[in-house]
Amino acid sequence: MHISAIHCVYFSATYTTSSYLRYIAEGMGIAVTEHDITGPEWANKPMSFGEDELVIFGGPVFGGRIPALAAERFKLFSGKGLAVVVTAYGNRAYDDALLELRDVAEKQGFTVVAAAAPIARHSLLSHHATERPDTDDRAEAIKFGRNILDKINNMPLSNMPKLHVKGNFPYKELGAAAWRPYATDECNACQVCVRRCPTRAISAQTPKATGEACIRCGRCLLICPQKARKIPDPVFAMLREHIDPLCAGRKESEWIL
């Protein structure tokens, strides 16, 4: 099957998911167009792709699921061709996220031919998988891209079997989280977080506050030039107590064909 173009569609709050999609596309050696659906400036318009266009969907794992906001934005992309789904996670587990993203892509008309669950720096506890994706991860992702192209070239669309991935349905239930990042006295109201918050949860008028639209994606924690945005201390301690033991040691990414 001939692929004329690759489209990378990603929700990547802390910029690691997008890196993996670029590496996979690099391995395929075909012209790439990126569609960053993360930020508030995203056009929010439906888009459809042809049978000769491959779409790589990518999103992070939040508590074992893909973010609800990302899922809704992915549903604006449809097509009759092939797709790859990627859920990057912070060294704990991806639970039902990969299955959920595969299901979203299939409901939008795509045939999912490959899937990946790569390891990335944890979005809230950045001391886990800090340097990932690293050079080994990049090499694996590029190789995965080559393998995807080999699979596509050797099998017509009509013969593509349903891709099986790990996960459970109904998907894991997510508990409500009441906390939100806050700004310390080091905040100088530079507006960087205001401009780049995916949900516009930080207003220009009161940049030290975080509104109820916050999805705790970790972007403001990462991008603040003053490092002034923080997780509340009791929440940070609770997260570390729960997550640190589950994230111990280096885990390897999963590449599924």
PDB file of C-alpha atoms in Angstrom:
ATOM      1  CA  MET A   1       0.000   0.000   0.000  1.00  0.00           C
ATOM      2  CA  HIS A   2       1.377   3.418  -0.949  1.00  0.00           C
ATOM      3  CA  ILE A   3       1.507   6.130   1.736  1.00  0.00           C
ATOM      4  CA  SER A   4       1.840   9.612   0.293  1.00  0.00           C
ATOM      5  CA  ALA A   5       1.917  11.617   3.529  1.00  0.00           C
ATOM      6  CA  ILE A   6       2.092  11.278   7.299  1.00  0.00           C
ATOM      7  CA  HIS A   7       0.111  13.407   9.729  1.00  0.00           C
ATOM      8  CA  CYS A   8       1.175  13.587  13.384  1.00  0.00           C
ATOM      9  CA  VAL A   9      -1.801  14.555  15.548  1.00  0.00           C
ATOM     10  CA  TYR A  10      -0.815  15.022  19.157  1.00  0.00           C
ATOM     11  CA  PHE A  11      -1.807  16.307  22.558  1.00  0.00           C
ATOM     12  CA  SER A  12       1.565  16.863  24.191  1.00  0.00           C
ATOM     13  CA  ALA A  13       1.415  19.126  27.242  1.00  0.00           C
ATOM     14  CA  THR A  14       5.027  18.567  28.304  1.00  0.00           C
ATOM     15  CA  TYR A  15       6.424  17.984  24.796  1.00  0.00           C
ATOM     16  CA  THR A  16       7.547  14.354  25.119  1.00  0.00           C
ATOM     17  CA  THR A  17       4.668  12.668  23.260  1.00  0.00           C
ATOM     18  CA  SER A  18       5.291  14.897  20.243  1.00  0.00           C
ATOM     19  CA  SER A  19       8.959  13.880  20.260  1.00  0.00           C
ATOM     20  CA  TYR A  20       8.052  10.221  19.968  1.00  0.00           C
ATOM     21  CA  LEU A  21       5.700  10.883  17.070  1.00  0.00           C
ATOM     22  CA  ARG A  22       8.436  12.773  15.222  1.00  0.00           C
ATOM     23  CA  TYR A  23      10.895   9.910  15.749  1.00  0.00           C
ATOM     24  CA  ILE A  24       8.412   7.313  14.459  1.00  0.00           C
ATOM     25  CA  ALA A  25       7.676   9.452  11.413  1.00  0.00           C
ATOM     26  CA  GLU A  26      11.407   9.962  10.864  1.00  0.00           C
ATOM     27  CA  GLY A  27      11.835   6.209  10.557  1.00  0.00           C
ATOM     28  CA  MET A  28       9.254   6.109   7.786  1.00  0.00           C
ATOM     29  CA  GLY A  29      10.962   8.750   5.669  1.00  0.00           C
ATOM     30  CA  ILE A  30       7.769  10.287   4.284  1.00  0.00           C
ATOM     31  CA  ALA A  31       6.694  13.937   4.277  1.00  0.00           C
ATOM     32  CA  VAL A  32       5.144  14.875   7.631  1.00  0.00           C
ATOM     33  CA  THR A  33       2.576  17.477   8.678  1.00  0.00           C
ATOM     34  CA  GLU A  34       2.100  18.160  12.393  1.00  0.00           C
ATOM     35  CA  HIS A  35      -1.231  18.981  14.042  1.00  0.00           C
ATOM     36  CA  ASP A  36      -0.646  20.135  17.624  1.00  0.00           C
ATOM     37  CA  ILE A  37      -4.028  19.976  19.349  1.00  0.00           C
ATOM     38  CA  THR A  38      -2.646  20.830  22.788  1.00  0.00           C
ATOM     39  CA  GLY A  39      -2.699  24.584  23.083  1.00  0.00           C
ATOM     40  CA  PRO A  40      -5.545  27.088  23.311  1.00  0.00           C
ATOM     41  CA  GLU A  41      -4.625  28.480  19.886  1.00  0.00           C
ATOM     42  CA  TRP A  42      -5.590  25.225  18.164  1.00  0.00           C
ATOM     43  CA  ALA A  43      -8.036  25.848  15.298  1.00  0.00           C
ATOM     44  CA  ASN A  44     -10.596  23.308  16.552  1.00  0.00           C
ATOM     45  CA  LYS A  45     -11.836  22.434  13.065  1.00  0.00           C
ATOM     46  CA  PRO A  46     -12.771  18.962  11.726  1.00  0.00           C
ATOM     47  CA  MET A  47     -10.275  17.389   9.322  1.00  0.00           C
ATOM     48  CA  SER A  48     -10.504  14.327   7.106  1.00  0.00           C
ATOM     49  CA  PHE A  49      -7.675  12.267   5.577  1.00  0.00           C
ATOM     50  CA  GLY A  50      -7.467  10.103   2.471  1.00  0.00           C
ATOM     51  CA  GLU A  51      -6.710   6.396   2.190  1.00  0.00           C
ATOM     52  CA  ASP A  52      -3.111   7.102   1.177  1.00  0.00           C
ATOM     53  CA  GLU A  53      -2.420   9.246   4.253  1.00  0.00           C
ATOM     54  CA  LEU A  54      -1.158   7.711   7.519  1.00  0.00           C
ATOM     55  CA  VAL A  55      -2.163   9.413  10.761  1.00  0.00           C
ATOM     56  CA  ILE A  56      -0.128   8.978  13.948  1.00  0.00           C
ATOM     57  CA  PHE A  57      -2.241   9.875  16.986  1.00  0.00           C
ATOM     58  CA  GLY A  58      -0.371  10.596  20.214  1.00  0.00           C
ATOM     59  CA  GLY A  59      -1.386  11.511  23.735  1.00  0.00           C
ATOM     60  CA  PRO A  60      -0.138  11.178  27.309  1.00  0.00           C
ATOM     61  CA  VAL A  61      -1.416   8.817  29.972  1.00  0.00           C
ATOM     62  CA  PHE A  62      -3.198  10.549  32.849  1.00  0.00           C
ATOM     63  CA  GLY A  63      -4.104   8.081  35.586  1.00  0.00           C
ATOM     64  CA  GLY A  64      -4.311   5.187  33.158  1.00  0.00           C
ATOM     65  CA  ARG A  65      -6.461   6.973  30.551  1.00  0.00           C
ATOM     66  CA  ILE A  66      -5.930   9.480  27.771  1.00  0.00           C
ATOM     67  CA  PRO A  67      -6.980  12.984  28.875  1.00  0.00           C
ATOM     68  CA  ALA A  68     -10.687  13.598  28.241  1.00  0.00           C
ATOM     69  CA  LEU A  69      -9.854  16.871  26.505  1.00  0.00           C
ATOM     70  CA  ALA A  70      -7.466  15.080  24.148  1.00  0.00           C
ATOM     71  CA  ALA A  71     -10.050  12.386  23.394  1.00  0.00           C
ATOM     72  CA  GLU A  72     -12.589  15.026  22.393  1.00  0.00           C
ATOM     73  CA  ARG A  73     -10.106  16.801  20.142  1.00  0.00           C
ATOM     74  CA  PHE A  74      -9.009  13.554  18.475  1.00  0.00           C
ATOM     75  CA  LYS A  75     -12.633  12.979  17.471  1.00  0.00           C
ATOM     76  CA  LEU A  76     -12.437  15.907  15.057  1.00  0.00           C
ATOM     77  CA  PHE A  77     -10.073  13.872  12.837  1.00  0.00           C
ATOM     78  CA  SER A  78     -11.518  11.215  10.561  1.00  0.00           C
ATOM     79  CA  GLY A  79     -10.329   9.092   7.659  1.00  0.00           C
ATOM     80  CA  LYS A  80     -10.569   5.845   5.739  1.00  0.00           C
ATOM     81  CA  GLY A  81      -6.894   4.974   5.828  1.00  0.00           C
ATOM     82  CA  LEU A  82      -4.344   3.752   8.343  1.00  0.00           C
ATOM     83  CA  ALA A  83      -3.432   5.012  11.804  1.00  0.00           C
ATOM     84  CA  VAL A  84      -0.832   4.453  14.499  1.00  0.00           C
ATOM     85  CA  VAL A  85      -1.667   5.198  18.146  1.00  0.00           C
ATOM     86  CA  VAL A  86       0.869   6.237  20.767  1.00  0.00           C
ATOM     87  CA  THR A  87       0.374   6.831  24.500  1.00  0.00           C
ATOM     88  CA  ALA A  88       3.459   8.062  26.340  1.00  0.00           C
ATOM     89  CA  TYR A  89       3.569   7.440  30.085  1.00  0.00           C
ATOM     90  CA  GLY A  90       5.757   8.394  33.021  1.00  0.00           C
ATOM     91  CA  ASN A  91       7.257   5.039  34.043  1.00  0.00           C
ATOM     92  CA  ARG A  92       4.279   3.747  36.070  1.00  0.00           C
ATOM     93  CA  ALA A  93       1.773   2.037  33.723  1.00  0.00           C
ATOM     94  CA  TYR A  94      -0.462   2.895  30.798  1.00  0.00           C
ATOM     95  CA  ASP A  95      -3.441   0.800  31.985  1.00  0.00           C
ATOM     96  CA  ASP A  96      -6.332   1.367  29.523  1.00  0.00           C
ATOM     97  CA  ALA A  97      -4.999   4.425  27.688  1.00  0.00           C
ATOM     98  CA  LEU A  98      -3.648   2.650  24.616  1.00  0.00           C
ATOM     99  CA  LEU A  99      -6.835   0.625  24.177  1.00  0.00           C
ATOM    100  CA  GLU A 100      -8.898   3.800  24.575  1.00  0.00           C
ATOM    101  CA  LEU A 101      -6.909   5.672  21.925  1.00  0.00           C
ATOM    102  CA  ARG A 102      -7.097   2.714  19.538  1.00  0.00           C
ATOM    103  CA  ASP A 103     -10.870   2.653  19.988  1.00  0.00           C
ATOM    104  CA  VAL A 104     -11.137   6.397  19.344  1.00  0.00           C
ATOM    105  CA  ALA A 105      -9.146   6.069  16.110  1.00  0.00           C
ATOM    106  CA  GLU A 106     -11.221   3.120  14.904  1.00  0.00           C
ATOM    107  CA  LYS A 107     -14.479   4.946  15.603  1.00  0.00           C
ATOM    108  CA  GLN A 108     -13.191   7.784  13.419  1.00  0.00           C
ATOM    109  CA  GLY A 109     -12.867   5.382  10.498  1.00  0.00           C
ATOM    110  CA  PHE A 110      -9.174   4.456  10.688  1.00  0.00           C
ATOM    111  CA  THR A 111      -7.604   1.017  10.553  1.00  0.00           C
ATOM    112  CA  VAL A 112      -5.021   0.939  13.347  1.00  0.00           C
ATOM    113  CA  VAL A 113      -1.924  -0.924  12.171  1.00  0.00           C
ATOM    114  CA  ALA A 114       0.501  -0.241  15.025  1.00  0.00           C
ATOM    115  CA  ALA A 115       0.585   1.035  18.585  1.00  0.00           C
ATOM    116  CA  ALA A 116       3.201   2.128  21.088  1.00  0.00           C
ATOM    117  CA  ALA A 117       3.427   2.852  24.794  1.00  0.00           C
ATOM    118  CA  PRO A 118       6.771   4.627  25.182  1.00  0.00           C
ATOM    119  CA  ILE A 119       8.303   5.905  28.407  1.00  0.00           C
ATOM    120  CA  ALA A 120       8.533   9.655  28.917  1.00  0.00           C
ATOM    121  CA  ARG A 121       9.439  12.043  31.713  1.00  0.00           C
ATOM    122  CA  HIS A 122       6.636  12.055  34.284  1.00  0.00           C
ATOM    123  CA  SER A 123       4.554  15.204  33.815  1.00  0.00           C
ATOM    124  CA  LEU A 124       4.090  15.888  37.545  1.00  0.00           C
ATOM    125  CA  LEU A 125       6.983  14.049  39.203  1.00  0.00           C
ATOM    126  CA  SER A 126       9.801  14.943  36.851  1.00  0.00           C
ATOM    127  CA  HIS A 127      12.378  12.958  38.841  1.00  0.00           C
ATOM    128  CA  HIS A 128      10.925   9.865  37.173  1.00  0.00           C
ATOM    129  CA  ALA A 129      12.198   9.038  33.644  1.00  0.00           C
ATOM    130  CA  THR A 130      13.789  12.483  33.700  1.00  0.00           C
ATOM    131  CA  GLU A 131      15.839  12.259  30.504  1.00  0.00           C
ATOM    132  CA  ARG A 132      13.388  10.283  28.443  1.00  0.00           C
ATOM    133  CA  PRO A 133      13.023   9.985  25.566  1.00  0.00           C
ATOM    134  CA  ASP A 134      16.782   9.419  25.454  1.00  0.00           C
ATOM    135  CA  THR A 135      19.010   8.337  22.573  1.00  0.00           C
ATOM    136  CA  ASP A 136      18.028   4.675  22.955  1.00  0.00           C
ATOM    137  CA  ASP A 137      14.339   5.583  22.921  1.00  0.00           C
ATOM    138  CA  ARG A 138      14.837   7.649  19.767  1.00  0.00           C
ATOM    139  CA  ALA A 139      16.592   4.780  18.021  1.00  0.00           C
ATOM    140  CA  GLU A 140      13.818   2.351  18.997  1.00  0.00           C
ATOM    141  CA  ALA A 141      11.113   4.732  17.762  1.00  0.00           C
ATOM    142  CA  ILE A 142      12.866   5.265  14.431  1.00  0.00           C
ATOM    143  CA  LYS A 143      13.208   1.501  14.006  1.00  0.00           C
ATOM    144  CA  PHE A 144       9.527   1.114  14.868  1.00  0.00           C
ATOM    145  CA  GLY A 145       8.670   3.578  12.112  1.00  0.00           C
ATOM    146  CA  ARG A 146      10.624   1.505   9.604  1.00  0.00           C
ATOM    147  CA  ASN A 147       8.859  -1.654  10.771  1.00  0.00           C
ATOM    148  CA  ILE A 148       5.458  -0.015  10.381  1.00  0.00           C
ATOM    149  CA  LEU A 149       6.290   0.932   6.806  1.00  0.00           C
ATOM    150  CA  ASP A 150       7.420  -2.635   6.080  1.00  0.00           C
ATOM    151  CA  LYS A 151       4.117  -3.965   7.442  1.00  0.00           C
ATOM    152  CA  ILE A 152       2.092  -1.533   5.337  1.00  0.00           C
ATOM    153  CA  ASN A 153       4.083  -2.263   2.187  1.00  0.00           C
ATOM    154  CA  ASN A 154       3.610  -6.003   2.568  1.00  0.00           C
ATOM    155  CA  MET A 155      -0.111  -6.113   3.330  1.00  0.00           C
ATOM    156  CA  PRO A 156      -3.094  -4.467   1.568  1.00  0.00           C
ATOM    157  CA  LEU A 157      -5.531  -2.444   3.659  1.00  0.00           C
ATOM    158  CA  SER A 158      -8.301  -4.996   3.125  1.00  0.00           C
ATOM    159  CA  ASN A 159      -6.199  -7.715   4.789  1.00  0.00           C
ATOM    160  CA  MET A 160      -5.089  -5.744   7.851  1.00  0.00           C
ATOM    161  CA  PRO A 161      -6.178  -7.671  10.967  1.00  0.00           C
ATOM    162  CA  LYS A 162      -7.554  -5.854  14.015  1.00  0.00           C
ATOM    163  CA  LEU A 163      -4.650  -4.738  16.205  1.00  0.00           C
ATOM    164  CA  HIS A 164      -4.845  -6.065  19.751  1.00  0.00           C
ATOM    165  CA  VAL A 165      -3.446  -3.987  22.599  1.00  0.00           C
ATOM    166  CA  LYS A 166      -3.490  -4.377  26.364  1.00  0.00           C
ATOM    167  CA  GLY A 167      -6.239  -2.746  28.378  1.00  0.00           C
ATOM    168  CA  ASN A 168      -9.704  -3.288  29.775  1.00  0.00           C
ATOM    169  CA  PHE A 169     -13.184  -2.177  28.827  1.00  0.00           C
ATOM    170  CA  PRO A 170     -14.997  -0.510  30.497  1.00  0.00           C
ATOM    171  CA  TYR A 171     -11.979   1.729  30.886  1.00  0.00           C
ATOM    172  CA  LYS A 172     -10.522   2.551  34.268  1.00  0.00           C
ATOM    173  CA  GLU A 173     -12.633   5.016  36.240  1.00  0.00           C
ATOM    174  CA  LEU A 174     -10.875   8.251  37.112  1.00  0.00           C
ATOM    175  CA  GLY A 175     -11.246   9.768  40.542  1.00  0.00           C
ATOM    176  CA  ALA A 176     -11.921  13.462  40.986  1.00  0.00           C
ATOM    177  CA  ALA A 177      -8.917  15.632  41.795  1.00  0.00           C
ATOM    178  CA  ALA A 178      -9.524  18.931  43.548  1.00  0.00           C
ATOM    179  CA  TRP A 179      -5.977  20.297  43.591  1.00  0.00           C
ATOM    180  CA  ARG A 180      -4.472  22.721  41.093  1.00  0.00           C
ATOM    181  CA  PRO A 181      -0.963  24.167  40.657  1.00  0.00           C
ATOM    182  CA  TYR A 182      -0.365  27.488  42.354  1.00  0.00           C
ATOM    183  CA  ALA A 183       2.134  30.320  41.897  1.00  0.00           C
ATOM    184  CA  THR A 184       4.714  31.272  44.508  1.00  0.00           C
ATOM    185  CA  ASP A 185       6.000  34.773  45.224  1.00  0.00           C
ATOM    186  CA  GLU A 186       8.604  34.264  42.479  1.00  0.00           C
ATOM    187  CA  CYS A 187       5.843  34.693  39.870  1.00  0.00           C
ATOM    188  CA  ASN A 188       6.425  37.949  37.974  1.00  0.00           C
ATOM    189  CA  ALA A 189       3.243  37.719  35.865  1.00  0.00           C
ATOM    190  CA  CYS A 190       5.223  37.168  32.657  1.00  0.00           C
ATOM    191  CA  GLN A 191       2.124  35.578  31.046  1.00  0.00           C
ATOM    192  CA  VAL A 192       3.950  32.561  29.559  1.00  0.00           C
ATOM    193  CA  CYS A 193       1.627  30.115  31.318  1.00  0.00           C
ATOM    194  CA  VAL A 194      -1.371  32.251  30.396  1.00  0.00           C
ATOM    195  CA  ARG A 195      -0.578  31.970  26.692  1.00  0.00           C
ATOM    196  CA  ARG A 196       0.219  28.263  26.680  1.00  0.00           C
ATOM    197  CA  CYS A 197      -2.239  26.659  29.103  1.00  0.00           C
ATOM    198  CA  PRO A 198      -4.247  24.106  27.052  1.00  0.00           C
ATOM    199  CA  THR A 199      -7.526  24.963  28.795  1.00  0.00           C
ATOM    200  CA  ARG A 200      -7.044  28.705  29.425  1.00  0.00           C
ATOM    201  CA  ALA A 201      -7.226  27.962  33.138  1.00  0.00           C
ATOM    202  CA  ILE A 202      -4.810  30.814  33.934  1.00  0.00           C
ATOM    203  CA  SER A 203      -6.053  34.325  33.259  1.00  0.00           C
ATOM    204  CA  ALA A 204      -3.992  37.363  32.297  1.00  0.00           C
ATOM    205  CA  GLN A 205      -5.651  39.352  35.058  1.00  0.00           C
ATOM    206  CA  THR A 206      -4.833  36.898  37.870  1.00  0.00           C
ATOM    207  CA  PRO A 207      -1.935  34.750  36.622  1.00  0.00           C
ATOM    208  CA  LYS A 208      -1.053  33.517  40.102  1.00  0.00           C
ATOM    209  CA  ALA A 209      -4.388  31.722  40.329  1.00  0.00           C
ATOM    210  CA  THR A 210      -5.417  28.557  38.493  1.00  0.00           C
ATOM    211  CA  GLY A 211      -9.037  28.138  37.444  1.00  0.00           C
ATOM    212  CA  GLU A 212     -11.314  25.129  37.571  1.00  0.00           C
ATOM    213  CA  ALA A 213     -10.639  24.314  33.897  1.00  0.00           C
ATOM    214  CA  CYS A 214      -7.166  23.013  34.891  1.00  0.00           C
ATOM    215  CA  ILE A 215      -6.569  19.364  33.912  1.00  0.00           C
ATOM    216  CA  ARG A 216      -3.269  19.059  35.840  1.00  0.00           C
ATOM    217  CA  CYS A 217      -1.306  18.382  32.653  1.00  0.00           C
ATOM    218  CA  GLY A 218       1.960  19.765  34.046  1.00  0.00           C
ATOM    219  CA  ARG A 219       2.649  22.252  31.252  1.00  0.00           C
ATOM    220  CA  CYS A 220       2.731  25.346  33.485  1.00  0.00           C
ATOM    221  CA  LEU A 221       5.069  23.571  35.920  1.00  0.00           C
ATOM    222  CA  LEU A 222       7.488  22.851  33.089  1.00  0.00           C
ATOM    223  CA  ILE A 223       7.452  26.109  31.147  1.00  0.00           C
ATOM    224  CA  CYS A 224       7.434  28.744  33.900  1.00  0.00           C
ATOM    225  CA  PRO A 225      10.663  30.756  33.404  1.00  0.00           C
ATOM    226  CA  GLN A 226      10.809  31.546  37.129  1.00  0.00           C
ATOM    227  CA  LYS A 227       9.947  27.980  38.221  1.00  0.00           C
ATOM    228  CA  ALA A 228       7.265  29.694  40.276  1.00  0.00           C
ATOM    229  CA  ARG A 229       4.386  27.291  39.662  1.00  0.00           C
ATOM    230  CA  LYS A 230       4.171  24.394  42.087  1.00  0.00           C
ATOM    231  CA  ILE A 231       2.072  21.446  43.184  1.00  0.00           C
ATOM    232  CA  PRO A 232       0.686  22.054  46.703  1.00  0.00           C
ATOM    233  CA  ASP A 233       3.023  20.474  49.245  1.00  0.00           C
ATOM    234  CA  PRO A 234       0.490  18.008  50.758  1.00  0.00           C
ATOM    235  CA  VAL A 235      -0.503  16.834  47.267  1.00  0.00           C
ATOM    236  CA  PHE A 236       3.120  16.502  46.181  1.00  0.00           C
ATOM    237  CA  ALA A 237       3.887  14.391  49.259  1.00  0.00           C
ATOM    238  CA  MET A 238       0.847  12.192  48.597  1.00  0.00           C
ATOM    239  CA  LEU A 239       1.796  11.736  44.937  1.00  0.00           C
ATOM    240  CA  ARG A 240       5.337  10.763  45.854  1.00  0.00           C
ATOM    241  CA  GLU A 241       4.179   8.280  48.472  1.00  0.00           C
ATOM    242  CA  HIS A 242       1.829   6.604  46.010  1.00  0.00           C
ATOM    243  CA  ILE A 243       3.739   6.845  42.740  1.00  0.00           C
ATOM    244  CA  ASP A 244       7.436   6.649  43.650  1.00  0.00           C
ATOM    245  CA  PRO A 245       7.385   2.908  44.480  1.00  0.00           C
ATOM    246  CA  LEU A 246       5.522   2.169  41.219  1.00  0.00           C
ATOM    247  CA  CYS A 247       8.002   4.088  39.094  1.00  0.00           C
ATOM    248  CA  ALA A 248      11.202   2.619  40.478  1.00  0.00           C
ATOM    249  CA  GLY A 249      13.788   1.447  37.956  1.00  0.00           C
ATOM    250  CA  ARG A 250      14.025   1.859  34.227  1.00  0.00           C
ATOM    251  CA  LYS A 251      11.097   0.507  32.255  1.00  0.00           C
ATOM    252  CA  GLU A 252      11.141  -0.158  28.546  1.00  0.00           C
ATOM    253  CA  SER A 253       8.745   1.080  25.931  1.00  0.00           C
ATOM    254  CA  GLU A 254       6.308  -1.268  24.178  1.00  0.00           C
ATOM    255  CA  TRP A 255       6.118  -1.319  20.371  1.00  0.00           C
ATOM    256  CA  ILE A 256       3.176  -3.250  18.925  1.00  0.00           C
ATOM    257  CA  LEU A 257       2.714  -4.370  15.308  1.00  0.00           C
TER     258      LEU A 257
END
